[in-house]
Short mmCIF file of C-alpha atoms and ligand atoms in Angstrom, two decimals:
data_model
loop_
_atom_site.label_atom_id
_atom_site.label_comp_id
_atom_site.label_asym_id
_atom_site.label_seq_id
_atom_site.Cartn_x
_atom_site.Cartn_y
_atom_site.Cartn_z
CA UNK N 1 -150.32 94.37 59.81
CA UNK N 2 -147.64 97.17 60.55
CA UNK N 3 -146.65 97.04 64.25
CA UNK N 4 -145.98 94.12 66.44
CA UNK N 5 -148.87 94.07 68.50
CA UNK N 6 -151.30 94.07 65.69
CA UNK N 7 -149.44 91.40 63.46
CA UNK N 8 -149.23 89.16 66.85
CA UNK N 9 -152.85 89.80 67.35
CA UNK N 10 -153.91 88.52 63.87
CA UNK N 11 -153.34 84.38 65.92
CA UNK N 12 -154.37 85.62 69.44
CA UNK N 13 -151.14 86.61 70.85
CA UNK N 14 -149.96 89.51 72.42
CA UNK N 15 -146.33 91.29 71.61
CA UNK N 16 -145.00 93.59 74.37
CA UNK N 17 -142.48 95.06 76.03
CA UNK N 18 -140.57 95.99 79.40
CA UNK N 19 -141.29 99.86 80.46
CA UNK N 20 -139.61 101.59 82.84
CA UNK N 21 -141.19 104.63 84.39
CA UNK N 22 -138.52 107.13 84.32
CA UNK N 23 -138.87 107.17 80.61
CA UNK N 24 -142.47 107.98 80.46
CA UNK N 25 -141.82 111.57 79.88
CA UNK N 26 -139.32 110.65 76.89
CA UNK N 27 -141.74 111.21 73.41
CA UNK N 28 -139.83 109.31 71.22
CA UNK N 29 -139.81 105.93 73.99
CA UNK N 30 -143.82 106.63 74.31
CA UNK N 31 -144.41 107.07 70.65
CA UNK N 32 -142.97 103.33 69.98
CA UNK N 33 -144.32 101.46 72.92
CA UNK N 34 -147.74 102.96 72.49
CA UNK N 35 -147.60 102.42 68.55
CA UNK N 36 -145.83 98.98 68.76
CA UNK N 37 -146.57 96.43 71.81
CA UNK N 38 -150.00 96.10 73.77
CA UNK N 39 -148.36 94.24 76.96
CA UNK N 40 -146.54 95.93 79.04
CA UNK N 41 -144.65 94.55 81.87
CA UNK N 42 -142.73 96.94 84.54
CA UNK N 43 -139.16 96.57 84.58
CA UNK N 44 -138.31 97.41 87.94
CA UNK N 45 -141.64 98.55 89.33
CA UNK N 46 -143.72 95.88 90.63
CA UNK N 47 -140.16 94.08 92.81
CA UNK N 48 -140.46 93.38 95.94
CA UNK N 49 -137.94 96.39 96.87
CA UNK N 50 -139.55 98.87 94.87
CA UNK N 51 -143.66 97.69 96.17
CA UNK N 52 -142.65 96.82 99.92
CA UNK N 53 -139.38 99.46 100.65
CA UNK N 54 -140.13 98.92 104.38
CA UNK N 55 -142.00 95.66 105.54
CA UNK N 56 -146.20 96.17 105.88
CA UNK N 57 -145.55 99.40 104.01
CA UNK N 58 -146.40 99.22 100.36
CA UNK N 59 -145.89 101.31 97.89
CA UNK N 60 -147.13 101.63 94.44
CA UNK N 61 -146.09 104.97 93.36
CA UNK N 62 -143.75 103.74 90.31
CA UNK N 63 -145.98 100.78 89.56
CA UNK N 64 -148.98 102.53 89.15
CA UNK N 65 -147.20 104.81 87.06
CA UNK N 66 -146.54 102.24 84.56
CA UNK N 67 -149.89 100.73 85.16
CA UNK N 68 -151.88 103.42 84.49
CA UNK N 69 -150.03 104.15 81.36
CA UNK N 70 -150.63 100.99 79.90
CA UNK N 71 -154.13 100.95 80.26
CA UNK N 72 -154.39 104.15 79.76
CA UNK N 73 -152.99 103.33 76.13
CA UNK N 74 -154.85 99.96 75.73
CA UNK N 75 -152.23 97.53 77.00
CA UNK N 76 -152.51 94.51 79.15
CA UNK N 77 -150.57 93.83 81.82
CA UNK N 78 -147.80 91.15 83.40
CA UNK N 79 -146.80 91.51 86.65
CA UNK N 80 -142.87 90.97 87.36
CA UNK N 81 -142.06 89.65 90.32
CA UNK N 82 -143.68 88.51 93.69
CA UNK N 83 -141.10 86.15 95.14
CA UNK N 84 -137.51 86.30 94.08
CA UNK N 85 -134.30 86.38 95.83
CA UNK N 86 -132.77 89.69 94.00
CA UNK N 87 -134.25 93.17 94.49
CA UNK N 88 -135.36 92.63 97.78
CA UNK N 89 -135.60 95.47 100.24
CA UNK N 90 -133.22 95.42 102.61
CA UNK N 91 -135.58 94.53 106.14
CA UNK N 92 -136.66 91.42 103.72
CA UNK N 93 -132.87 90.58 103.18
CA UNK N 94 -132.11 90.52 106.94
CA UNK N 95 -135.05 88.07 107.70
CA UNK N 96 -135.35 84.22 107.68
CA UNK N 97 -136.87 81.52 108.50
CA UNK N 98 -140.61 81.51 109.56
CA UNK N 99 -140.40 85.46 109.79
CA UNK N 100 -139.13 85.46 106.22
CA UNK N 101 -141.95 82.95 105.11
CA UNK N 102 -144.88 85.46 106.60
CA UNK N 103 -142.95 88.17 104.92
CA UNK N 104 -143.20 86.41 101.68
CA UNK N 105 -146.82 85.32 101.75
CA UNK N 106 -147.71 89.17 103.13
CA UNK N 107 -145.73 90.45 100.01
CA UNK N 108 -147.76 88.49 97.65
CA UNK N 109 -151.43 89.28 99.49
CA UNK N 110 -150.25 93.15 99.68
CA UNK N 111 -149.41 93.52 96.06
CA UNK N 112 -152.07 91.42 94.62
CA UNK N 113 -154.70 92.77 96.25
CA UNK N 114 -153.88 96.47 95.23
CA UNK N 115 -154.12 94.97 91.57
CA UNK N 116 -156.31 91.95 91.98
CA UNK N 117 -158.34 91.34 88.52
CA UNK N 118 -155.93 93.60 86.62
CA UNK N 119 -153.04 91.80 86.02
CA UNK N 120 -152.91 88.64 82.96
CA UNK N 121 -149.97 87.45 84.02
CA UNK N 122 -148.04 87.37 87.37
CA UNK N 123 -144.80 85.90 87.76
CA UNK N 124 -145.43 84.75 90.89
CA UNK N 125 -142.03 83.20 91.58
CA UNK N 126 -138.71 84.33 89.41
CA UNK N 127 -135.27 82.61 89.16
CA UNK N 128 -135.67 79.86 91.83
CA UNK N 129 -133.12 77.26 90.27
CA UNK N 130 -129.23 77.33 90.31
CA UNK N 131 -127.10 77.72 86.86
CA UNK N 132 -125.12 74.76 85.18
CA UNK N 133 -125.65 71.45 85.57
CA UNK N 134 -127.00 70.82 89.34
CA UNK N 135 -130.57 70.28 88.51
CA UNK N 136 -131.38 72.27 92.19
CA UNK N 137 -132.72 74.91 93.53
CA UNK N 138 -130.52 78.29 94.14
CA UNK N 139 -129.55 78.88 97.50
CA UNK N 140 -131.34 81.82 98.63
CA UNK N 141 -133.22 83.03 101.95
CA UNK N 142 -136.48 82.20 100.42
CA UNK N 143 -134.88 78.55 99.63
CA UNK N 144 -133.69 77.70 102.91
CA UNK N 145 -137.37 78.85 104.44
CA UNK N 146 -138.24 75.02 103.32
CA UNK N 147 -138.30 73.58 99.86
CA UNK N 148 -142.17 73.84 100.01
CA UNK N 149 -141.39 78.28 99.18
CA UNK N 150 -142.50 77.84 96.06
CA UNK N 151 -145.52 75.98 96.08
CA UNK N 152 -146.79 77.90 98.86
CA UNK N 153 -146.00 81.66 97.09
CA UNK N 154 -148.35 79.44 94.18
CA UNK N 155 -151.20 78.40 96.35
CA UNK N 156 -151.07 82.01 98.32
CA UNK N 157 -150.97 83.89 94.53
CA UNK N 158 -154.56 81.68 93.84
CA UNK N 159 -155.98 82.84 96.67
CA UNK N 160 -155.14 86.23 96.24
CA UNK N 161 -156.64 87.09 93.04
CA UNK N 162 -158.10 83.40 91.59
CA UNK N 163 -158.14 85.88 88.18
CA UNK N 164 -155.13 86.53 87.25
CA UNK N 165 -152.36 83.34 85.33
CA UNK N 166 -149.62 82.51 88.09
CA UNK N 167 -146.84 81.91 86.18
CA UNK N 168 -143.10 80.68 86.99
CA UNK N 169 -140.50 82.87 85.06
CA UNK N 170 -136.50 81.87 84.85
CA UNK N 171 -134.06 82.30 82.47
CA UNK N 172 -131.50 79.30 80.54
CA UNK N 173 -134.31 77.07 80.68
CA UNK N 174 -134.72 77.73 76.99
CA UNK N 175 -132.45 74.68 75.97
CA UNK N 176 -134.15 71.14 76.05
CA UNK N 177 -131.17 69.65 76.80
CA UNK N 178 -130.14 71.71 79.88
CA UNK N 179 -130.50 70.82 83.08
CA UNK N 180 -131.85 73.53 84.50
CA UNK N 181 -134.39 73.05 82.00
CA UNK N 182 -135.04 70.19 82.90
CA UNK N 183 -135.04 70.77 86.64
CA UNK N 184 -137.86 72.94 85.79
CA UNK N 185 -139.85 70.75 83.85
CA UNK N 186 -139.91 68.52 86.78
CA UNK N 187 -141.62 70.78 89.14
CA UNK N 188 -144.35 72.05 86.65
CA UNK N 189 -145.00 68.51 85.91
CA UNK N 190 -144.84 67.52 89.88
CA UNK N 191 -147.08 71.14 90.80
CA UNK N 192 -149.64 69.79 87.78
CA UNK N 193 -149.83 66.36 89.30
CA UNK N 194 -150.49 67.33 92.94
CA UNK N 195 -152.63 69.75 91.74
CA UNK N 196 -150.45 73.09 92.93
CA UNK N 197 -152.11 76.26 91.19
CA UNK N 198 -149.75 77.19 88.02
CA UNK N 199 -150.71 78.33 85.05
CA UNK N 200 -148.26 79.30 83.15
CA UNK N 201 -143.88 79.12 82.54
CA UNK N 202 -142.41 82.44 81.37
CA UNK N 203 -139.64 82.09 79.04
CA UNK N 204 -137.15 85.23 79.59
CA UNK N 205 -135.24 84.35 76.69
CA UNK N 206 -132.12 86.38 77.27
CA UNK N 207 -129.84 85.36 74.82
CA UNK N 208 -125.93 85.65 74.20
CA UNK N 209 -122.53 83.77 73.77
CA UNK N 210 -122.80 82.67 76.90
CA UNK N 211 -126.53 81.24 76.44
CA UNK N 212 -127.35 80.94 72.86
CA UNK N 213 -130.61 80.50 71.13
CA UNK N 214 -130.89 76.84 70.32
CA UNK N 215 -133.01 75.51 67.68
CA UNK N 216 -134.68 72.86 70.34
CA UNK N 217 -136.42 75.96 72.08
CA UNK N 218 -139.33 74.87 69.82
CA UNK N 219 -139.35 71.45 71.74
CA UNK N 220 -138.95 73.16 74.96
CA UNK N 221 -142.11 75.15 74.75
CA UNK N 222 -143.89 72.22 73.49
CA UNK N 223 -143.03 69.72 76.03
CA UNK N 224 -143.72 72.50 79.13
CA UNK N 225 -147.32 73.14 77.01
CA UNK N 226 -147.50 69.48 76.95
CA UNK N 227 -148.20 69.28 81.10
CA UNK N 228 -150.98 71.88 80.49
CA UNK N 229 -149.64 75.12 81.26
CA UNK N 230 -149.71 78.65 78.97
CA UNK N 231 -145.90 79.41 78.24
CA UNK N 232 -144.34 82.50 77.03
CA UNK N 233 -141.61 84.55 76.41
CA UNK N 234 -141.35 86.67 78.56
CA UNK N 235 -137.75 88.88 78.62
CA UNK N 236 -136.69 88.41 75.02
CA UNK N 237 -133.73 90.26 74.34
CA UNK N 238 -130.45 88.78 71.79
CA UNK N 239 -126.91 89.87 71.64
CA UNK N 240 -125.95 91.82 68.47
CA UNK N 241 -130.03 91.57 67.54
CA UNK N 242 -129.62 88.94 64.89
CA UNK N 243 -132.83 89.33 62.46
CA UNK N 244 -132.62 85.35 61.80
CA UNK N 245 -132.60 84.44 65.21
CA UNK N 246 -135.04 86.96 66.24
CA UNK N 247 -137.32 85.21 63.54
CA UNK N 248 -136.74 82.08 65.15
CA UNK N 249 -138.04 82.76 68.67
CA UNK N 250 -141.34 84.49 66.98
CA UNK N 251 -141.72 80.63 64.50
CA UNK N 252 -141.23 78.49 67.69
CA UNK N 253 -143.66 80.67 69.78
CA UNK N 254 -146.24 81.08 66.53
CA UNK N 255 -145.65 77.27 66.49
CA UNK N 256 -146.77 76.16 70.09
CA UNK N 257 -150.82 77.02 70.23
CA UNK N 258 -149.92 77.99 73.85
CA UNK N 259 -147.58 80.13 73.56
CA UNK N 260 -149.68 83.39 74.30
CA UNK N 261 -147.36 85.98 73.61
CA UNK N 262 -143.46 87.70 73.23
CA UNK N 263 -142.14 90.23 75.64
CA UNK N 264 -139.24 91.87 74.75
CA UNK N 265 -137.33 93.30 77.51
CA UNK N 266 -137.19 97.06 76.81
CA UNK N 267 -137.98 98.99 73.66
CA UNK N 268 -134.54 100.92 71.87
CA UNK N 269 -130.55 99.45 72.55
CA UNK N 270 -130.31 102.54 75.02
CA UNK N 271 -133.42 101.23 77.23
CA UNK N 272 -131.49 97.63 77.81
CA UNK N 273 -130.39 96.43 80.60
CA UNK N 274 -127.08 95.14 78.50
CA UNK N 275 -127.21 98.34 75.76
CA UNK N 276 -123.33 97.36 75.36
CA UNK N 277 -124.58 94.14 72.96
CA UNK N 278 -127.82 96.36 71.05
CA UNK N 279 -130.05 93.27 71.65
CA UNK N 280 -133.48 95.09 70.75
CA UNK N 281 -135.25 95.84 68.00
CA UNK N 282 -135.16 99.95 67.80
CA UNK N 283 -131.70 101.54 68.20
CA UNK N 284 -130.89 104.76 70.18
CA UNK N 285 -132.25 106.93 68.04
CA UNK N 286 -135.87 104.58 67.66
CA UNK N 287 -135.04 103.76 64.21
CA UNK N 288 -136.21 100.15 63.37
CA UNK N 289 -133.35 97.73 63.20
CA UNK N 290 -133.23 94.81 60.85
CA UNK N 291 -134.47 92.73 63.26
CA UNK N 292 -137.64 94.79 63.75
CA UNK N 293 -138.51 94.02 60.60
CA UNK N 294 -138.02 90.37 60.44
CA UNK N 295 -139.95 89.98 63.75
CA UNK N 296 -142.59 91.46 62.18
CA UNK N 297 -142.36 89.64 58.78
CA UNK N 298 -142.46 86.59 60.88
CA UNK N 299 -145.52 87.48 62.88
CA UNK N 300 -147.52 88.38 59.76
CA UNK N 301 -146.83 84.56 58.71
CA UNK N 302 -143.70 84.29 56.85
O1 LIG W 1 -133.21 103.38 90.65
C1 LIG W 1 -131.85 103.34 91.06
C2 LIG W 1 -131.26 104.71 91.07
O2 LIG W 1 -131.92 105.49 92.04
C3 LIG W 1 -129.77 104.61 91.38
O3 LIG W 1 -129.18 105.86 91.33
C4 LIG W 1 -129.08 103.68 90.39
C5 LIG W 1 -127.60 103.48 90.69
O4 LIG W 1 -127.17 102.21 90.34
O5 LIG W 1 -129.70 102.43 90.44
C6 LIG W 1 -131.09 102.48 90.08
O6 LIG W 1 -131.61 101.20 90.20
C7 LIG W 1 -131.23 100.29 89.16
C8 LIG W 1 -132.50 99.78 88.49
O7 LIG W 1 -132.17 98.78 87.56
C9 LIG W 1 -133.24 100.88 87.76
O8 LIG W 1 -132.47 101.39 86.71
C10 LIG W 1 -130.48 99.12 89.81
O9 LIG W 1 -129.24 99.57 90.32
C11 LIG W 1 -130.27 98.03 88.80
O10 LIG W 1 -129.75 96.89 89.48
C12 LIG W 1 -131.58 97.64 88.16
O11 LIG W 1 -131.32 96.67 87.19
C13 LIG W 1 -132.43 95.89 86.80
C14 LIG W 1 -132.16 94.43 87.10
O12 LIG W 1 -133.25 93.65 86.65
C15 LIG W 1 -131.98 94.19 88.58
O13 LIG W 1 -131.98 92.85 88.90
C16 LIG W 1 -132.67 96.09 85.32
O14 LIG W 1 -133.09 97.44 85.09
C17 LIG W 1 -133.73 95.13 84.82
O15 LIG W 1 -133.78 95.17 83.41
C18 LIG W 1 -133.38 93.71 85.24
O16 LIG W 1 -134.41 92.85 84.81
C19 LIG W 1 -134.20 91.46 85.10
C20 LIG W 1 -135.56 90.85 85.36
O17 LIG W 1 -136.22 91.55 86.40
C21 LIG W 1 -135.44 89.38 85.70
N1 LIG W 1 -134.70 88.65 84.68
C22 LIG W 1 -133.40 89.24 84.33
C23 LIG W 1 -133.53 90.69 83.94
C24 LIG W 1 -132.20 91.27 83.51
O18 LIG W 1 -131.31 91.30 84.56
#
């Protein structure tokens, strides 16, 4: 196959990207993501600041923008993010507590209701665990609302729209041997056994120096598969683009039978969030990099 979401289609996956709605008017960023990717996830869109800018008050102005282009063009899509600590409006920022709580669960009922049975994927809760070697959860207002936040965003995600995957998405959990990672691991396997609604771990795969790509990210997918939840990648995006490493993310993900799909997390070097280290696959101009084409090498087998 010749684009990415075809050649990831051939085993059942999809292969998509981040969009951002101010760029829907640029030709050149519509031409690739309609040609190349069949998920789509909103960059920025579907936060909490940008859906619920004052509290009760939603807004899906930017987020149906996206939406409707992607189905519009065929695409499926994620949702990103229902309960996180960053990009929250600011009335959500100055609550706590049980007021904070009932904000939380009326975010998630208010947003997936406007889009219930039309999202695959929501990641219902984003970035919940500390950095380094802790093991714990980050301290944020959602966090000290009771260490029960999570499970409860879960069970009130189910309930909401009993279609769509609930998925946890974080990032440095990518390493086996990190504890974060492990951290992680923990609760899915804890949520399994008690029988809290999760379906799936997102992946976001943003590597660099800082956090490289580690050949045991094939074991990491594996074991989280292992407690009987979908996993995927869901932000992929690596520093300087390296074609071999890019290759290896696609092998461990076409490796794990549930690993359902590759997001990468915008579509040219200008579009990313960290342009300084050109960590996609299409550069400025939305000329196909060397790593383009051993992603797509790797997703046609080999
Ligand atoms: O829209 C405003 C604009 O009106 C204003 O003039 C401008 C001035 O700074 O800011 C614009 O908002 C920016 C927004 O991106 C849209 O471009 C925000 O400042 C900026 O903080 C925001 O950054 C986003 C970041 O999440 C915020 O946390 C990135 O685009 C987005 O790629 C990034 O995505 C996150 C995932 O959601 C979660 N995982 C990590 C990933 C990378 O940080």
């Amino acid at each position: 196959e010749s684009t990415l979401g075809a050649a990831a289609a051939q085993s059942g996956r999809y292969f998509g990207t981040a969009i951002a709605s101010g760029k829907l008017n640029d030709p050149v960023y519509t031409t690739i993501a309609n040609r190349e990717f069949n998920s789509v996830t909103a960059e920025n869109e579907m936060k909490i600041d940008a859906t619920e800018p004052q509290r009760g008050r939603f807004d899906f102005t930017a987020a149906d923008r996206v939406y409707n282009w992607a189905v519009q063009n065929g695409k499926e899509v994620r949702g990103h993010t229902l309960a996180w600590h960053s990009q929250q409006p600011g009335w959500m920022q100055n609550l706590s507590g049980g007021a904070l709580r009932q904000a939380m669960i009326d975010h998630i009922n208010g947003v997936m209701a406007h889009y219930k049975g039309k999202i695959v994927q929501w990641d219902v809760v984003n970035e919940a665990f500390e950095d380094g070697d802790s093991g714990a959860r980050r301290n944020s207002n959602l966090q000290r609302t009771g260490n029960d936040w999570i499970e409860v965003a879960f069970r009130t995600a189910r309930a909401a729209d009993p279609a769509a995957k609930l998925c946890y998405n974080d990032y440095n959990i990518e390493n086996w041997n990190w504890a974060k990672t492990q951290a992680v691991y923990a609760m899915v396997r804890d949520f399994k056994q008690r029988g809290v609604p999760i379906d799936c771990v997102g992946f976001q795969s943003h590597f660099n120096s800082g956090s490289p790509y580690n050949g045991n990210f094939r074991t990491t997918l594996r074991s989280f598969a292992a407690l009987g939840v979908d996993v995927a990648i869901t932000e992929l995006d690596i520093q300087g683009a390296s074609p071999t490493t890019y290759a290896n993310v696609v092998n461990d993900c076409l490796a794990v039978e549930r690993c359902v799909g590759i997001t990468v997390w915008g579509v040219r070097d200008t579009d990313s969030w960290r342009s300084e280290q050109t960590p996609l696959l299409f550069d400025g101009g939305g000329n196909k990099k060397p790593a383009y084409t051993s992603v797509l090498n790797a997703l046609n087998g080999g």
